[in-house]
Amino acid sequence: MHKNKKTCFLALVVGILFMITGCWDNRDVTKLNFITALGLDKTPEGSIELTVELPRPSLMGKGQVGGGGQESKEKPITIVSAQGETVLAAARNLLEKLEKPVILSKHELLLVSEELAKSGLMEVLDFFERKPESNMTSQVLIVKGSPIKKIMETESEQEKIPSIHIANCITTNQNRLGSSKESRIIDLLREISNSGQDPLIPTIEISQEKEELKVKDMLISGTAAFRGDRLAGYLTATQTRGWLLAENKAKGSVFTVANPLVKDQKVSFETYRTIGKKEVELIDGQPRLIVQLKVSGSIGESQGGLDLTQPDQLALLQAEIEKTIKEEVESTISTVQEYQTDIFGFGEIMRRKYRSEWQKMKDDWPELFSKASYQIEVETRINRSGYIRQGTKSE
Amino acid sequence: MIRDTRISGYQLSLLMMSFIFGSSAIVAPAATAGQDAWLAFILGWLGGLLLMWLYVTIYLDNPSRTLIEILRICFGKYLGSVLALLYIAYFLHLASFVFRDYGEYLTLTTYTLTPIAFTIGCFALLVAYCLKKGLEVTGRAAEILIPYLFIVAIIVFLTLIPEYELKNLTPILENGFAPVADSSLRVLTFPFGETVIFLMIFPALYSARKVERIAFLSVSIMGFTLLSITVREVLSLGPDLLIRLVFPPSISTELTPKIQFDPLIAVNLLLGGWIKITVCLYAAVVGITQLLGLDDYRHFVLPAAILAVGLSLWTFNNIFELMHISQKLYYYYVIPFQVIIPVFILVITKLKKVFKAK
């Protein structure tokens, strides 16, 4: 009995030894390719083209190679693309060109071409929803006017990996300038499936054609409005800012208004905190969209001299600022009404406020939304004007 | 041997709490109600407290007796044995269910290429070892490991705070009360009603009176924990995504930037699943042992474990069958075991007392 137990135990140990040598799911980090950005495009034949940005770790740390201060001409990233009928098929076809399989959990950026945006985003987003370990917090951008490969081949002078530079640009832009907004894959999915809200995705385009494109030649400004998952139209930078204001997402920006006292001179108003409230009211069964903004900030720069200690000058300036902001938001609302896209989520507000009416209205909401009347109220507060009350006058 | 097993009150409460936690955090039983999942969960939880009262009362009327013995006392030797056999089969089936849930989650998220039989088999070996060592050892191991379960739940809850959108909870009862009722029935039977299994474990506690307090405390604490997990899922994912997901925590944990908490959820599942399966199989083998009038249950551990593994692989062909049955049919199947028979036991025990008094 004892001998039997010993042999059994030895057999078990040997068996386990065999099992430890190879793991089914062993994924060696050195044998994987980490992707930092993805680009999706549609070919004329109708298949999906997937482009990936691969960082090259060996070139990450070095800016100069060789003696004599010669800079390394090699790029820190590589761009590879492949085609397939679906995103997953394209991803597998990539392996024809790569020596190591790819891992998707660390990408920061997803670039989608205009064509794909026009034919419907869900064609490609299903892959991201379904795949375990895909990064749901990566930023999505719509590429305007150029092929995706060109945008992805740009270099960055500030970061080794250009896609990180671009992703950071978007965040900084939303917080400081207001001409772009963050849009993560998961937010996109939620907005697409919601009948009362349409997605708004930032855009990127080349502003200066050059031989060797850098990120600074790109324009990461303006957004694309979608109806469901299809592209409906574009919003300019100021219209995007109007959206951010209404959505209570504008953290800080600069509004340049005409100096009310001196012709052709401008005053820059720098905002720190804006509060935006949206409401919908049903008047005689028709929706009325209400946006209320409370903007507070200080004068950052003034051309033409303005003495704000005079209350009437202050009031004039305030009125000018309020007019400018109101026009911005009006422009945004009327444009999206034309596109029939409810990017503000007024439908969502309806859904919570007028529950039974919404059930009847939700199928026709794009049309009802486009015909709805709107009302924008702006309240401005000028807190300070920097160190000086009045600028130096030339005598 | 069964008579000598003694666990402390603290260990029993840990066993109960991690049993209730089980695979619920992964499966999210209330998810089918969308934004009203929290409401469905609370209703199911209240029902669970009621069921716990039922089980505790049954136990207090028959102190120091396991469920099998109670069945035989109430229904007589022949009918009682038949019902006992059915309960043992139920416990084994439950173990196989949890094995499958556990295996499917790991295969989906992490071990995509590993055959599910291997994953489940490794786990089963661990559970079998625990059982061979006895309930006391398992209790002591639980004392060390289970607090980690709560720590993880708190960490994940707190780190997802930036993602929460309170408007995901509204509009309340958008689709009427029917999905909430359906979901709450599901919560009631999984996991709260499964605590009927503890009627096999209660005798291990020295004092019968303490059982009442421990049982209610455990159900309350773990109910609150699971409620917070349900609310976390609704707030961070939103109703639409929640309903469509197979395992909600797998995406909600991806939402924290830079850090992925997915492995922490897997460890939580491991801890909860381990205790749940150990308790299920323990109940099954102790039941068999008592039914046959034997004393040492350790002979039956390995066969029961193998049977549970086999069942887990055989009962469902794919994850869709698993989801369909657990969402649509499971609660009908378990109601006799969790509600009907215990109610009968209670009634019969009370009647017997009344007759004896006469």
PDB file of N, CA and C in Angstrom, chain A residues 27 33 41 56 67 100 130 146 148 151 211 239 241 283 303 311 328 330 348 356:
ATOM      1  N   ARG A  27       1.351  34.169 -22.473  1.00  0.00           N
ATOM      2  CA  ARG A  27       1.607  35.223 -23.431  1.00  0.00           C
ATOM      3  C   ARG A  27       2.815  36.008 -22.962  1.00  0.00           C
ATOM      4  N   ASN A  33       3.230  42.392 -29.897  1.00  0.00           N
ATOM      5  CA  ASN A  33       3.333  43.758 -30.390  1.00  0.00           C
ATOM      6  C   ASN A  33       2.278  44.600 -29.702  1.00  0.00           C
ATOM      7  N   ASP A  41     -10.508  52.256 -42.074  1.00  0.00           N
ATOM      8  CA  ASP A  41     -10.945  52.891 -43.312  1.00  0.00           C
ATOM      9  C   ASP A  41     -11.696  51.862 -44.124  1.00  0.00           C
ATOM     10  N   ARG A  56       8.427  51.322 -31.660  1.00  0.00           N
ATOM     11  CA  ARG A  56       9.601  50.455 -31.683  1.00  0.00           C
ATOM     12  C   ARG A  56      10.418  50.747 -30.428  1.00  0.00           C
ATOM     13  N   GLY A  67      28.180  58.764 -33.672  1.00  0.00           N
ATOM     14  CA  GLY A  67      29.021  59.843 -33.163  1.00  0.00           C
ATOM     15  C   GLY A  67      28.822  61.137 -33.932  1.00  0.00           C
ATOM     16  N   LYS A 100       5.033  39.235 -34.772  1.00  0.00           N
ATOM     17  CA  LYS A 100       4.454  38.893 -33.477  1.00  0.00           C
ATOM     18  C   LYS A 100       2.977  39.310 -33.454  1.00  0.00           C
ATOM     19  N   ARG A 130     -16.985  43.629 -28.276  1.00  0.00           N
ATOM     20  CA  ARG A 130     -16.994  42.208 -28.024  1.00  0.00           C
ATOM     21  C   ARG A 130     -15.665  41.706 -27.494  1.00  0.00           C
ATOM     22  N   SER A 146      -8.251  63.373 -45.676  1.00  0.00           N
ATOM     23  CA  SER A 146      -7.009  62.713 -46.068  1.00  0.00           C
ATOM     24  C   SER A 146      -7.115  61.239 -45.751  1.00  0.00           C
ATOM     25  N   ILE A 148      -6.203  57.800 -44.012  1.00  0.00           N
ATOM     26  CA  ILE A 148      -5.795  57.564 -42.629  1.00  0.00           C
ATOM     27  C   ILE A 148      -4.300  57.324 -42.517  1.00  0.00           C
ATOM     28  N   ILE A 151      -2.253  60.445 -41.987  1.00  0.00           N
ATOM     29  CA  ILE A 151      -2.340  61.023 -40.648  1.00  0.00           C
ATOM     30  C   ILE A 151      -1.527  60.186 -39.674  1.00  0.00           C
ATOM     31  N   GLU A 211       6.081  67.725 -47.015  1.00  0.00           N
ATOM     32  CA  GLU A 211       6.715  66.444 -47.307  1.00  0.00           C
ATOM     33  C   GLU A 211       6.668  65.533 -46.094  1.00  0.00           C
ATOM     34  N   GLN A 239     -18.608  76.438 -33.046  1.00  0.00           N
ATOM     35  CA  GLN A 239     -19.839  75.701 -32.781  1.00  0.00           C
ATOM     36  C   GLN A 239     -19.593  74.597 -31.756  1.00  0.00           C
ATOM     37  N   ARG A 241     -17.478  74.786 -29.413  1.00  0.00           N
ATOM     38  CA  ARG A 241     -17.402  75.448 -28.116  1.00  0.00           C
ATOM     39  C   ARG A 241     -18.802  75.747 -27.592  1.00  0.00           C
ATOM     40  N   ILE A 283     -44.539  72.831 -24.984  1.00  0.00           N
ATOM     41  CA  ILE A 283     -45.545  73.894 -25.029  1.00  0.00           C
ATOM     42  C   ILE A 283     -46.493  73.533 -26.155  1.00  0.00           C
ATOM     43  N   GLN A 303      -7.849  95.734 -26.530  1.00  0.00           N
ATOM     44  CA  GLN A 303      -7.278  96.699 -27.469  1.00  0.00           C
ATOM     45  C   GLN A 303      -8.160  97.926 -27.443  1.00  0.00           C
ATOM     46  N   PRO A 311     -19.140 101.845 -14.578  1.00  0.00           N
ATOM     47  CA  PRO A 311     -20.173 100.796 -14.683  1.00  0.00           C
ATOM     48  C   PRO A 311     -20.837 100.723 -16.051  1.00  0.00           C
ATOM     49  N   GLU A 328     -22.949  82.186 -30.692  1.00  0.00           N
ATOM     50  CA  GLU A 328     -22.229  80.922 -30.865  1.00  0.00           C
ATOM     51  C   GLU A 328     -23.154  79.739 -30.640  1.00  0.00           C
ATOM     52  N   GLU A 330     -26.379  79.686 -30.585  1.00  0.00           N
ATOM     53  CA  GLU A 330     -27.458  79.660 -31.584  1.00  0.00           C
ATOM     54  C   GLU A 330     -26.980  79.004 -32.862  1.00  0.00           C
ATOM     55  N   GLU A 348     -32.940  62.879 -24.379  1.00  0.00           N
ATOM     56  CA  GLU A 348     -32.732  62.217 -23.086  1.00  0.00           C
ATOM     57  C   GLU A 348     -33.465  62.957 -21.983  1.00  0.00           C
ATOM     58  N   SER A 356     -44.306  59.675 -20.739  1.00  0.00           N
ATOM     59  CA  SER A 356     -45.269  59.070 -21.656  1.00  0.00           C
ATOM     60  C   SER A 356     -45.225  59.746 -23.023  1.00  0.00           C
TER      61      SER A 356
END
